[in-house]
Coordinates of C-alpha atoms and ligand atoms in Angstrom, one line a residue:
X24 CA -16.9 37.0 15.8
X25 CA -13.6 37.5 14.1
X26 CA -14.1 38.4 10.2
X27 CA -12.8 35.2 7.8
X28 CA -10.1 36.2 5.3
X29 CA -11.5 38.3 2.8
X30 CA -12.5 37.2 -0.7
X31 CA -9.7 39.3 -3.2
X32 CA -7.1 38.0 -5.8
X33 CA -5.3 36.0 -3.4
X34 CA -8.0 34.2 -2.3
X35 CA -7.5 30.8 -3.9
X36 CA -3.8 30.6 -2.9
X37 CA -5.2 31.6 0.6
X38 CA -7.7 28.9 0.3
X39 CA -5.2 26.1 -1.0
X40 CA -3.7 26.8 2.6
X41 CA -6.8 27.4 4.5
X42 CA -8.4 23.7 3.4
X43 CA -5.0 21.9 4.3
X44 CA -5.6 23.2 8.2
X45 CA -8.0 21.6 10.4
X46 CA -9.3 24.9 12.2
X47 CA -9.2 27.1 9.4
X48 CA -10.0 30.3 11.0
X49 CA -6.5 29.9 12.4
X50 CA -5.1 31.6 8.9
X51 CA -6.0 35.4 9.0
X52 CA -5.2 38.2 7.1
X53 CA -6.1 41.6 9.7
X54 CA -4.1 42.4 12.2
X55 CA -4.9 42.2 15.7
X56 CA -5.4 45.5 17.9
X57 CA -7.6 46.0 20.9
X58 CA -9.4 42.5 20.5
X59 CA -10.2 43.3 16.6
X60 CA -9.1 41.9 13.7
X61 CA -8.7 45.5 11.5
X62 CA -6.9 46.5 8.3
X63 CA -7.0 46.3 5.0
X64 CA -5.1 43.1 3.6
X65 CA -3.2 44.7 0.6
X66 CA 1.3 43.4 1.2
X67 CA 1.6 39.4 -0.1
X68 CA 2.9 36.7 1.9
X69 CA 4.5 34.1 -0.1
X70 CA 5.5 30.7 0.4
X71 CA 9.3 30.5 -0.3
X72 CA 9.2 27.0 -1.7
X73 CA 6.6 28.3 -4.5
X74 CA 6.9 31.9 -5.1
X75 CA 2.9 31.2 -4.9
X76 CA 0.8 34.2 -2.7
X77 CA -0.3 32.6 0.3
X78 CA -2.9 35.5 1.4
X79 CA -2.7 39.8 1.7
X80 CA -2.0 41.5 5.2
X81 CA -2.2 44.7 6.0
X82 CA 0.3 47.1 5.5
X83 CA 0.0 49.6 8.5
X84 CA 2.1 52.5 10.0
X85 CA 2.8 54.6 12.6
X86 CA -1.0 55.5 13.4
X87 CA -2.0 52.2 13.4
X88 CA 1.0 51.4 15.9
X89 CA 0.1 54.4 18.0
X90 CA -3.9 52.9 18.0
X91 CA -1.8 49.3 19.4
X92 CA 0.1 51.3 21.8
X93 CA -2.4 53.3 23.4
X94 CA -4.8 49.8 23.4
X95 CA -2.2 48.1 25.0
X96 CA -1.6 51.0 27.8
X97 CA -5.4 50.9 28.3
X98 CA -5.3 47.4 28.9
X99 CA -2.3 47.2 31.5
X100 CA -3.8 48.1 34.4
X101 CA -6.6 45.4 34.6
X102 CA -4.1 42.9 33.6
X103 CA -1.6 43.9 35.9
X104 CA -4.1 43.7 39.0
X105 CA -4.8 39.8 37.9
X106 CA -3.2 37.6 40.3
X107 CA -0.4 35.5 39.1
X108 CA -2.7 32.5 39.6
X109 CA -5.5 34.5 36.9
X110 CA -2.9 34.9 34.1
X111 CA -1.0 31.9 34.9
X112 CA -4.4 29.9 34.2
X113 CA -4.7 32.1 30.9
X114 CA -1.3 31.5 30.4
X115 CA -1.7 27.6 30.3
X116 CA -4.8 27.7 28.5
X117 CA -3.1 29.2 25.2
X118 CA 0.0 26.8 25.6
X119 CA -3.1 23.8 25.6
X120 CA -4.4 25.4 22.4
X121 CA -1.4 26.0 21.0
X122 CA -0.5 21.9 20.9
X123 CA -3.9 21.3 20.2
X124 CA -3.3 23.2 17.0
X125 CA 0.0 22.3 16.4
X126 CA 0.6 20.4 12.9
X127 CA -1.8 23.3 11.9
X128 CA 0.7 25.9 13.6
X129 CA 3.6 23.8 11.7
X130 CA 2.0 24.0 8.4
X131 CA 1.2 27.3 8.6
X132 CA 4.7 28.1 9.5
X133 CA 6.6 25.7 6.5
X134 CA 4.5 27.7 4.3
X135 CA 5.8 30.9 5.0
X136 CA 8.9 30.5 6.1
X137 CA 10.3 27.0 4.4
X138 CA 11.6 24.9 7.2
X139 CA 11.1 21.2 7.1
X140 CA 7.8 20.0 8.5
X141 CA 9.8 18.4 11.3
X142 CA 11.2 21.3 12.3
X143 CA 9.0 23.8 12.1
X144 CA 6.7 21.1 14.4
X145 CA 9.7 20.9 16.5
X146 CA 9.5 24.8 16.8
X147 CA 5.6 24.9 17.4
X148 CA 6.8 22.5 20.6
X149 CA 9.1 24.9 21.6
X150 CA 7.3 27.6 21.3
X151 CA 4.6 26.2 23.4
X152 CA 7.1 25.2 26.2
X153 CA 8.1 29.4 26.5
X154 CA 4.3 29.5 27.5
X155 CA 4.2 26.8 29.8
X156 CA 7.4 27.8 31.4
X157 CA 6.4 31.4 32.2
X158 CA 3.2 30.0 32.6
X159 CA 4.5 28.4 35.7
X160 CA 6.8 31.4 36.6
X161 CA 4.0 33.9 36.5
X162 CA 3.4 32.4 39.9
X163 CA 7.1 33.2 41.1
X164 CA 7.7 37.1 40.7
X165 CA 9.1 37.2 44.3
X166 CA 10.0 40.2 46.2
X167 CA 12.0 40.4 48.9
X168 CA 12.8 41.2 52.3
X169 CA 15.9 43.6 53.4
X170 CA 17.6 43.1 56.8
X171 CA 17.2 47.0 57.9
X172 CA 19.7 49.6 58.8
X173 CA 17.2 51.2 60.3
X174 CA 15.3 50.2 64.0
X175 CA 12.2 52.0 63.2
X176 CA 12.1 50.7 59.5
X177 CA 11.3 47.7 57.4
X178 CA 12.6 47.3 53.9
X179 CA 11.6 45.6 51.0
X180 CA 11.9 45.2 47.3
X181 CA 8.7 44.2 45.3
X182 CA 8.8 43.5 41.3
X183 CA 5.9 45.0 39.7
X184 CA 5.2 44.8 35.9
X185 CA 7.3 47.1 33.8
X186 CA 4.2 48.3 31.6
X187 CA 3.7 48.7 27.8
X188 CA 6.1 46.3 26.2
X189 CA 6.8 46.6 22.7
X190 CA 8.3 43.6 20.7
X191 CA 9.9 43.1 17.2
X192 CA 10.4 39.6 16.0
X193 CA 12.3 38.0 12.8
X194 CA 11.4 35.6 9.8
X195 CA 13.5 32.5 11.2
X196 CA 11.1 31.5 14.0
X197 CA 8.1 33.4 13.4
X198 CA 6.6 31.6 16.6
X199 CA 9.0 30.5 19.4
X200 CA 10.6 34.1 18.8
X201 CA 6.5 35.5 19.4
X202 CA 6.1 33.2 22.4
X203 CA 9.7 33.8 23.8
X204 CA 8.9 37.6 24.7
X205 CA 5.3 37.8 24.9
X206 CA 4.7 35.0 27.3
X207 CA 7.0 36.2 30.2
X208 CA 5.5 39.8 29.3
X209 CA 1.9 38.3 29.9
X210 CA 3.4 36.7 33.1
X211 CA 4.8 39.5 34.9
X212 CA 1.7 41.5 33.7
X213 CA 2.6 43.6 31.1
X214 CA 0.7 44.1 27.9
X215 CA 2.5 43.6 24.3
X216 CA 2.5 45.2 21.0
X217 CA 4.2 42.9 18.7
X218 CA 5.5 43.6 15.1
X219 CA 6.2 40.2 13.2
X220 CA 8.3 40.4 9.7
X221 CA 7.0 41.0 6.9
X222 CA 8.0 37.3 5.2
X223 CA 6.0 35.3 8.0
X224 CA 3.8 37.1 9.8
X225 CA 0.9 34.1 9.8
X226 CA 2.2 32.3 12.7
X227 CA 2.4 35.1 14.5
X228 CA -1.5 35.9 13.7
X229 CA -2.6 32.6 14.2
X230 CA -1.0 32.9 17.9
X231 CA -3.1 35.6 18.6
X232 CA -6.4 33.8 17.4
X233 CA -5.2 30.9 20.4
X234 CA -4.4 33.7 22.6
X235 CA -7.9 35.1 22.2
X236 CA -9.7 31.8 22.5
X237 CA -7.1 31.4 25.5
X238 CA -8.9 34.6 27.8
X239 CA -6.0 37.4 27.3
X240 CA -8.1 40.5 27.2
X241 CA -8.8 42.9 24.8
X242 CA -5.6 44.8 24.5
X243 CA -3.5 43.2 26.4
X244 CA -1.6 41.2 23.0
X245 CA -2.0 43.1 20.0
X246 CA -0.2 42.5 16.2
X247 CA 0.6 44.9 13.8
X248 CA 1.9 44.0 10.5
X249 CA 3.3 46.5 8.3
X250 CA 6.0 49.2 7.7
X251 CA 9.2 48.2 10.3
X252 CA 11.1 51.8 10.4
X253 CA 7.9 53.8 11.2
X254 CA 6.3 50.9 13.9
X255 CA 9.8 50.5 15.4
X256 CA 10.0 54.2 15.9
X257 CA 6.9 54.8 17.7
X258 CA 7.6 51.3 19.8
X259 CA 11.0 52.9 20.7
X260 CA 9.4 56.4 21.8
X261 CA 6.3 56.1 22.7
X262 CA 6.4 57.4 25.8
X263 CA 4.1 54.3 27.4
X264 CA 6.0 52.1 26.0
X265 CA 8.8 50.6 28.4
X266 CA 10.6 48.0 27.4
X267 CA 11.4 46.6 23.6
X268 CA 12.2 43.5 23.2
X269 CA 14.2 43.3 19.5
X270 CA 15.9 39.4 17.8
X271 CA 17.3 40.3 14.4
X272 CA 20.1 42.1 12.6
X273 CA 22.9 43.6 14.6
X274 CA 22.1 46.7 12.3
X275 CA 18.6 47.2 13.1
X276 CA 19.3 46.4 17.1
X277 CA 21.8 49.7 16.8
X278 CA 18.8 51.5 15.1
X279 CA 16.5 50.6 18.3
X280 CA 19.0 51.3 20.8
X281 CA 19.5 54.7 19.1
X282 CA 15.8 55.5 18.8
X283 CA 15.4 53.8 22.6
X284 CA 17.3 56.3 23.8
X285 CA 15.4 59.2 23.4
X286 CA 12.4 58.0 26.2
X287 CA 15.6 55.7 28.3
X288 CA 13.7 52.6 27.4
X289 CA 14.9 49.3 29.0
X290 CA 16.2 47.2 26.0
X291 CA 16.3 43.4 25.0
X292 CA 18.3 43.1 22.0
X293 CA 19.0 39.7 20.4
X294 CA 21.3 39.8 17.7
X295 CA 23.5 38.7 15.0
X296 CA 25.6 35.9 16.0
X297 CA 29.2 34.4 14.2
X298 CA 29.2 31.0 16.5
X299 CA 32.4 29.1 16.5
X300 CA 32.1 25.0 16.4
X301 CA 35.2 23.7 17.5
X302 CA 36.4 20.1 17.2
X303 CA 39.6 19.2 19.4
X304 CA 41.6 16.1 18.5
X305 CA 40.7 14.0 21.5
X306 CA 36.9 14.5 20.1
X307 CA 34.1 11.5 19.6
X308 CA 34.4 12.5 15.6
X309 CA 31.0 10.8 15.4
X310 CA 29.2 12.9 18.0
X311 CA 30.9 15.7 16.4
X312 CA 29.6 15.4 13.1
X313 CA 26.3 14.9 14.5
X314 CA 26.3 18.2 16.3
X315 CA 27.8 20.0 13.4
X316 CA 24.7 19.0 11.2
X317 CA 22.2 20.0 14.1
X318 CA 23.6 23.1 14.8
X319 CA 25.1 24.4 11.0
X320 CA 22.1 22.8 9.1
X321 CA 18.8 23.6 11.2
X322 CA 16.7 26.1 9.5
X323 CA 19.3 25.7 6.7
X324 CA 21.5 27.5 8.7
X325 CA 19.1 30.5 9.2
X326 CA 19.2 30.4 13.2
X327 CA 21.1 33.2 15.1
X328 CA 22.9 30.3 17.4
X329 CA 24.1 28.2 14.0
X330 CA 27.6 27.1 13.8
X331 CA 28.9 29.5 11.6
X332 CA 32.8 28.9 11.5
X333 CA 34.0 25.3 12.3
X334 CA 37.3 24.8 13.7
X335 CA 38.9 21.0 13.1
X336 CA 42.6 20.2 14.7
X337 CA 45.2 19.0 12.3
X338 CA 45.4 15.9 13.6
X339 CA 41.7 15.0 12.8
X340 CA 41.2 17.7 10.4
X341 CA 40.7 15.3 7.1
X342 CA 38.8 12.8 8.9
X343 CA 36.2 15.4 10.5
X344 CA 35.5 16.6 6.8
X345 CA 35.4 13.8 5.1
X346 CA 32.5 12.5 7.6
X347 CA 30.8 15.5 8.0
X348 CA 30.8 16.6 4.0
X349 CA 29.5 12.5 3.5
X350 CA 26.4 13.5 6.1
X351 CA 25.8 16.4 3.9
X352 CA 25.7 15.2 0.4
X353 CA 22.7 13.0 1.5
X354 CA 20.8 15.8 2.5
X355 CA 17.3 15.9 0.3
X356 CA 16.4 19.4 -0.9
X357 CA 13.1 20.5 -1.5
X358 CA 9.3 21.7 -0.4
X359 CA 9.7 21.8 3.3
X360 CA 6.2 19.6 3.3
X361 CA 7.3 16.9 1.6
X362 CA 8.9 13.9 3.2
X363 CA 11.9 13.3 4.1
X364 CA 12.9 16.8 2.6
X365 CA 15.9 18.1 5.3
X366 CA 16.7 21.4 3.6
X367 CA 14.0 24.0 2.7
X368 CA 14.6 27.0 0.5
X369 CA 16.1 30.0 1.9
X370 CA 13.8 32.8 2.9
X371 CA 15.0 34.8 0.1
X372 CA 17.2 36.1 -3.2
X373 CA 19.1 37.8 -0.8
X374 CA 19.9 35.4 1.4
X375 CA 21.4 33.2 -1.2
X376 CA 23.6 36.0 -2.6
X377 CA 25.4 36.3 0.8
X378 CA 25.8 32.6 0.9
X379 CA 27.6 33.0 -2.4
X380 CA 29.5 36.0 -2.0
X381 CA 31.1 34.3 1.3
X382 CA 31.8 31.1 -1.1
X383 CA 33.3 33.2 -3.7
X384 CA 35.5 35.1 -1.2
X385 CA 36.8 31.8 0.6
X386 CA 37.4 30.2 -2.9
X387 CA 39.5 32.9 -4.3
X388 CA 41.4 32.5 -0.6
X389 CA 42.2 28.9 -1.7
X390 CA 39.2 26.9 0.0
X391 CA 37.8 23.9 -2.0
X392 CA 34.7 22.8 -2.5
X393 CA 34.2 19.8 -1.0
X394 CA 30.1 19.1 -1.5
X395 CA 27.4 21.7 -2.1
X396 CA 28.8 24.9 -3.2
X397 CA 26.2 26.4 -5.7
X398 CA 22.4 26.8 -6.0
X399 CA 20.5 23.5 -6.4
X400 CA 18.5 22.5 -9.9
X401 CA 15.1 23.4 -8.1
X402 CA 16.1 26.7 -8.6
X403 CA 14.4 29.5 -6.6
X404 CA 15.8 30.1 -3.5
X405 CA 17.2 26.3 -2.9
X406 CA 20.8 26.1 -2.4
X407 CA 22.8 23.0 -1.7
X408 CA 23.9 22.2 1.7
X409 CA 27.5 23.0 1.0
X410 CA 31.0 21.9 2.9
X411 CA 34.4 24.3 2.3
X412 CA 37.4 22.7 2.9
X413 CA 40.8 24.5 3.8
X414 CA 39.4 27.6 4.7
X415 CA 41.5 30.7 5.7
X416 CA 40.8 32.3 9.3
X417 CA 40.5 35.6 8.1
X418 CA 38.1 34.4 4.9
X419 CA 34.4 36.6 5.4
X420 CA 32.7 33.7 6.1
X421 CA 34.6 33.5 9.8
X422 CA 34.1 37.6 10.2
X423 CA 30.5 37.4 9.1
X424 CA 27.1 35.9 9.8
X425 CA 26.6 33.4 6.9
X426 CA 22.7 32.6 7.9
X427 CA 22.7 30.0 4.9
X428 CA 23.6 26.0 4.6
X429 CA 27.3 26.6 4.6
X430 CA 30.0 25.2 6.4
X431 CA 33.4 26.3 6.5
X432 CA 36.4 24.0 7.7
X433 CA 39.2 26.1 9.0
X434 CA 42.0 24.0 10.4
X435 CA 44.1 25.0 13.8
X436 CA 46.9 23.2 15.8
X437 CA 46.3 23.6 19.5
X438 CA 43.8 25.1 22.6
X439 CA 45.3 28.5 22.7
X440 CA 45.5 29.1 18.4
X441 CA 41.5 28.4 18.5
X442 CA 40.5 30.5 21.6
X443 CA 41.7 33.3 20.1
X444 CA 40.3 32.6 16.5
X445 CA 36.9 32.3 18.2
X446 CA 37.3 35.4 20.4
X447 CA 38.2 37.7 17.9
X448 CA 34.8 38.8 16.7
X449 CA 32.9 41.4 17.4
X450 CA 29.7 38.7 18.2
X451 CA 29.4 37.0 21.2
X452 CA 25.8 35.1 21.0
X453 CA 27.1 30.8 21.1
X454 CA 30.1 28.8 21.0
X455 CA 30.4 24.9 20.4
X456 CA 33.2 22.9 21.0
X457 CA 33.7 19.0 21.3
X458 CA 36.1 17.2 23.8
X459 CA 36.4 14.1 26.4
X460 CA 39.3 15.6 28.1
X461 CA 37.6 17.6 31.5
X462 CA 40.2 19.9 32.1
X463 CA 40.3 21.8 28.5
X464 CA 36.3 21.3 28.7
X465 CA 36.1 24.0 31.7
X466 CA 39.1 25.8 30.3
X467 CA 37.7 26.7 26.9
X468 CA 34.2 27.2 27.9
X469 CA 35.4 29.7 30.4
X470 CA 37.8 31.3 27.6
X471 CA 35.1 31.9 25.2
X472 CA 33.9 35.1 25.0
X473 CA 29.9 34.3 24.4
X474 CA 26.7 33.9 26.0
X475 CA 26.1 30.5 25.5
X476 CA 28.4 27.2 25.3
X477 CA 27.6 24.2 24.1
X478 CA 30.1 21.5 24.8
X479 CA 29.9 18.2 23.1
X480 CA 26.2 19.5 22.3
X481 CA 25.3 21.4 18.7
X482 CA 21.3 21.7 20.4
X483 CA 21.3 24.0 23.1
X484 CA 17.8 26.0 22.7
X485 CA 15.8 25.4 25.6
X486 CA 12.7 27.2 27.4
X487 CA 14.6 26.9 30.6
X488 CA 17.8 27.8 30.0
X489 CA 19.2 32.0 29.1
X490 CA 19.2 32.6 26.1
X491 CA 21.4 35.7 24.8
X492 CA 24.5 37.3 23.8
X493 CA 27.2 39.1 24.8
X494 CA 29.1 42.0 22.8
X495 CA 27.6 43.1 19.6
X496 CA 25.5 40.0 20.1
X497 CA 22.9 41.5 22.1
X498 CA 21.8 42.9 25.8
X499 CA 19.6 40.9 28.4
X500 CA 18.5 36.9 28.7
X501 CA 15.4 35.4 27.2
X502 CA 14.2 31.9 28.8
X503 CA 14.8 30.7 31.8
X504 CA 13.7 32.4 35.3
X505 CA 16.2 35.3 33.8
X506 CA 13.9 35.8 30.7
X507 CA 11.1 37.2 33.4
X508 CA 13.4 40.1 34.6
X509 CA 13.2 42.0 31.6
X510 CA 9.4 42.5 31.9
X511 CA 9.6 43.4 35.9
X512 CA 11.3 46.2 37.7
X513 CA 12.1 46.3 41.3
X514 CA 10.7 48.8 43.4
X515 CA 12.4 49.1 47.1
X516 CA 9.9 50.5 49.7
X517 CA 10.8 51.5 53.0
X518 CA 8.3 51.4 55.6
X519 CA 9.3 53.2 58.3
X520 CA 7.7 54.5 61.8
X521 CA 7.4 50.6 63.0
Ligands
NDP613 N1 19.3 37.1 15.5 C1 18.5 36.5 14.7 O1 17.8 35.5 15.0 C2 18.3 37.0 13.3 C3 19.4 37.6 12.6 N2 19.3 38.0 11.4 C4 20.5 38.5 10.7 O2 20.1 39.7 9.9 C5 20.4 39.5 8.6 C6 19.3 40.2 7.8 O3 18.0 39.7 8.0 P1 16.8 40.7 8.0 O4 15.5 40.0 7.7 O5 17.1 41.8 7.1 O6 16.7 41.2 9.5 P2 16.1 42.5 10.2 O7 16.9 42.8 11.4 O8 16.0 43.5 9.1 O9 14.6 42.0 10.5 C7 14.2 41.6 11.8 C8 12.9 42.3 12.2 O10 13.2 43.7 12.3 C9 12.2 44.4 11.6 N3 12.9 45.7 11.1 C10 13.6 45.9 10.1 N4 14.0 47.2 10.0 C11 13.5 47.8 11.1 C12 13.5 49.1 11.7 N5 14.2 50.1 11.1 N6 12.9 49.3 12.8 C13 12.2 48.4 13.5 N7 12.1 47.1 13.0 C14 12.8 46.8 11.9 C15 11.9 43.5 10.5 O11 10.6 43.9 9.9 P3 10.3 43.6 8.3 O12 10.3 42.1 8.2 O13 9.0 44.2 8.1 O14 11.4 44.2 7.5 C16 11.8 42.2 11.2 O15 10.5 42.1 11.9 C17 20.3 38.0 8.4 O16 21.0 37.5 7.2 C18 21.0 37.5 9.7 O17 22.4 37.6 9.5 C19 18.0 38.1 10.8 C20 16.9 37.6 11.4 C21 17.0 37.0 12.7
GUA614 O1 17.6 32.0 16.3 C1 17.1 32.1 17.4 O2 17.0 33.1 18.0 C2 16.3 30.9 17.9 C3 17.1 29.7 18.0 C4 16.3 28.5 18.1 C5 17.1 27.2 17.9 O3 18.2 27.2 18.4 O4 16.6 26.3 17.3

């Protein structure tokens, strides 16, 4: 039996949250390594809405993360010699607990991380539906067979687990980002070492307290909570660790690709993005608006796929802000539990600085105001959902990732002035545009230089589509039957003397 969070200072904040939840065992404050909860809950979680302590975790390092690693690479074996039926069946069983538990899941993530109730329910669906998919594709790891060059030969490929896989996961989804890399890791039959961040590590605890109750072996899913640098590092070169799966900040992905180096460790890196929304003139203004909200305002604008430059042509420039900046004023601030509430607070001070540095910057260029623009009167980290008109190309906000409720409107007069806006970035994760005309609709969405497109469509997250970037945006595909070939390698065997 798992210990129950222990009694200490935080322990009525932890129990405010614990007697809101219908399984309250699902709120734990140890991590989770070799089928133990261990550690010593000392670093506070706290609910960004509040400021209040929501419970202690534990604050471990490089030993600890060594202990995980070396669990893990016990564990890989057994697992791996499963059949693909065995884990698929374990597999399904956590993605049934996991929407058996969901409004708990969803409370458990508003509270740490902010987001509406909606969405963060929305996300606990989402995250489920990564388990179910690979779930299903744990059953589909085919090899193949190689017409020979050879009479006396037979070749094949065969794709065999990759091993040990370490994975490092960020505050904006602290579970669809958890269930994104360690279901298809589980599939394919590796074993997973998982470091959430720091601001919301619950959800990714409360996972593993499904994921037990689901069947997955000692070992085989373990959680450490704690210092990044040092846990990164030993993920990166630990030499039984083979793969590391990374979503976060450009500037930490360059620090794991560094480190990765060292052992040649296969890399998923999912990182900053600077996505482009672009409204052409022959656009259902409507439909565009509706998009732009979806895709600039979900999360408050914390998501690595949010629009974060929009692009409106001259022609239907004022209209496309006037309806969009209408949208936004209604928006209602406040605890992401209570109704109706659209915006949450940001996940931090920090986080509202940059938001203000990129209005300050695009201001002194000449951009107005045109709703929002300044932190809202529940003070905190709650800032109003804001809309900049007349913004210059070359302001920050189009050079860097915003990650907050803002929405700049840069104007731009035809097809070939706004490919190139959009292409000159460094980033390359998604791109939106809206159009009814079907020739510019292939044209642009071949032009643009990103992972993802989304035409006429500011949603495009799905478990069975591939999700990922391209330039400084990240390496490899997560989802979709592609999100599976990160966690296998092929291995070509030759059997010859027939
Ligand atoms: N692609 C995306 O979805 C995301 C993009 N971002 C971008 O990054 C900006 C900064 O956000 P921030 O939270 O600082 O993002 P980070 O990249 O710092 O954090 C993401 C994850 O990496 C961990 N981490 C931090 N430093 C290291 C390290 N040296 N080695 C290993 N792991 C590390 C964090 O742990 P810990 O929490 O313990 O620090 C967290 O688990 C945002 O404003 C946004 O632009 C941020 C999050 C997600
Ligand atoms: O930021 C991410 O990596 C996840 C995106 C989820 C979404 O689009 O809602």
């Amino acid at each position: 039996m798992t210990p129950p969070v222990a009694a200490r200072a935080a322990q009525s904040a932890a129990s405010s949250l614990q007697s809101r939840l219908k399984d309250p065992s699902l709120l734990r404050d140890r991590c989770y390594i070799d089928g133990a909860w261990v550690g010593t809950p000392e670093f506070a979680v706290n609910n960004p809405a509040n400021g209040t302590e929501l419970i202690r975790i534990p604050q471990l390092g490089a030993d600890d993360a060594t202990s995980a690693v070396e669990a893990a690479q016990r564990a890989f074996p057994a697992w791996a010699k499963l059949t693909a039926k065995q884990r698929s069946n374990i597999l399904r069983k956590w993605f049934d607990l996991i929407i058996a538990n969901r409004e708990d899941l969803a409370l458990i993530l508003t509270s740490e991380q902010g987001k509406p109730l909606a969405e963060a329910l929305g996300e606990v669906d989402i995250g489920a539906a990564y388990v179910e998919f690979f779930a299903e594709e744990a059953r589909r790891v085919y090899g193949e067979t190689i017409p020979t060059q050879r009479p006396d030969a037979r070749l094949l490929a065969i794709r065999q687990p990759i091993g040990v896989c370490g994975a490092i996961t960020p505050w904006n989804f602290p579970n669809s980002m958890i269930t994104r890399k360690v279901s298809p890791a589980l599939a394919a039959g590796c074993t997973v070492v998982l470091k959430p961040a720091n601001e919301t590590p619950l959800s990714a605890l409360a996972l593993a307290v499904l994921a037990e109750k689901a069947g997955v072996p000692k070992g085989v899913l373990n959680i450490v909570t704690g210092d990044a640098p040092p846990i990164g590092k030993v993920l990166c070169e630990h030499p039984a660790v083979r793969f590391v799966g990374f979503t976060g900040s450009t500037n930490v992905g360059k620090i794991l690709y560094r480190q990765a180096s060292v052992g040649v460790k296969k890399l998923g890196l999912e990182l900053g993005g600077n996505a482009p929304f672009v409204v052409f003139d022959d656009a259902d203004i409507d439909a565009a608006v509706e998009g732009a909200i979806v895709s600039k305002y979900r999360n408050m604008g914390q998501t690595c796929v949010c629009a974060n430059r929009l692009y409106a042509q001259d022609k239907i420039y004022d209209q496309f802000v006037e309806k969009l900046s209408k949208k936004v004023a209604e928006m209602k601030i406040g605890d992401g539990t209570e109704a109706g509430v659209t915006q949450g607070p940001l996940i931090n001070m920090k986080a509202i600085e940059k938001v203000e540095r990129h209005i300050a910057d695009a201001v002194k260029g000449g951009a107005k105001v045109v709703t929002g623009g300044k932190r809202s009167a529940l003070g905190r980290s709650f800032f109003e959902p804001t809309v900049l008109s007349d913004v210059r190309p070359d302001a920050l906000v189009a050079q860097e990732e915003t990650f907050g409720p803002l929405a700049p409107v840069i104007r731009f007069k035809d097809e070939a002035d706004v490919i190139a806006m959009c292409n000159a970035s460094p980033f390359g994760l998604a791109s939106y545009f809206y159009s009814r005309d079907i020739g510019r609709v292939w044209r642009v969405a071949e032009a643009l230089e990103s992972g993802m497109v989304g035409v006429n469509s500011g949603l495009i997250t799905t478990e069975v589509a591939p999700f990922g970037g391209v330039k400084e945006s990240g390496l490899g595909r997560e989802g979709s039957r592609h999100g599976m070939d990160e966690y296998v390698e092929i291995k070509y065997v030759m059997m010859a003397g027939v």
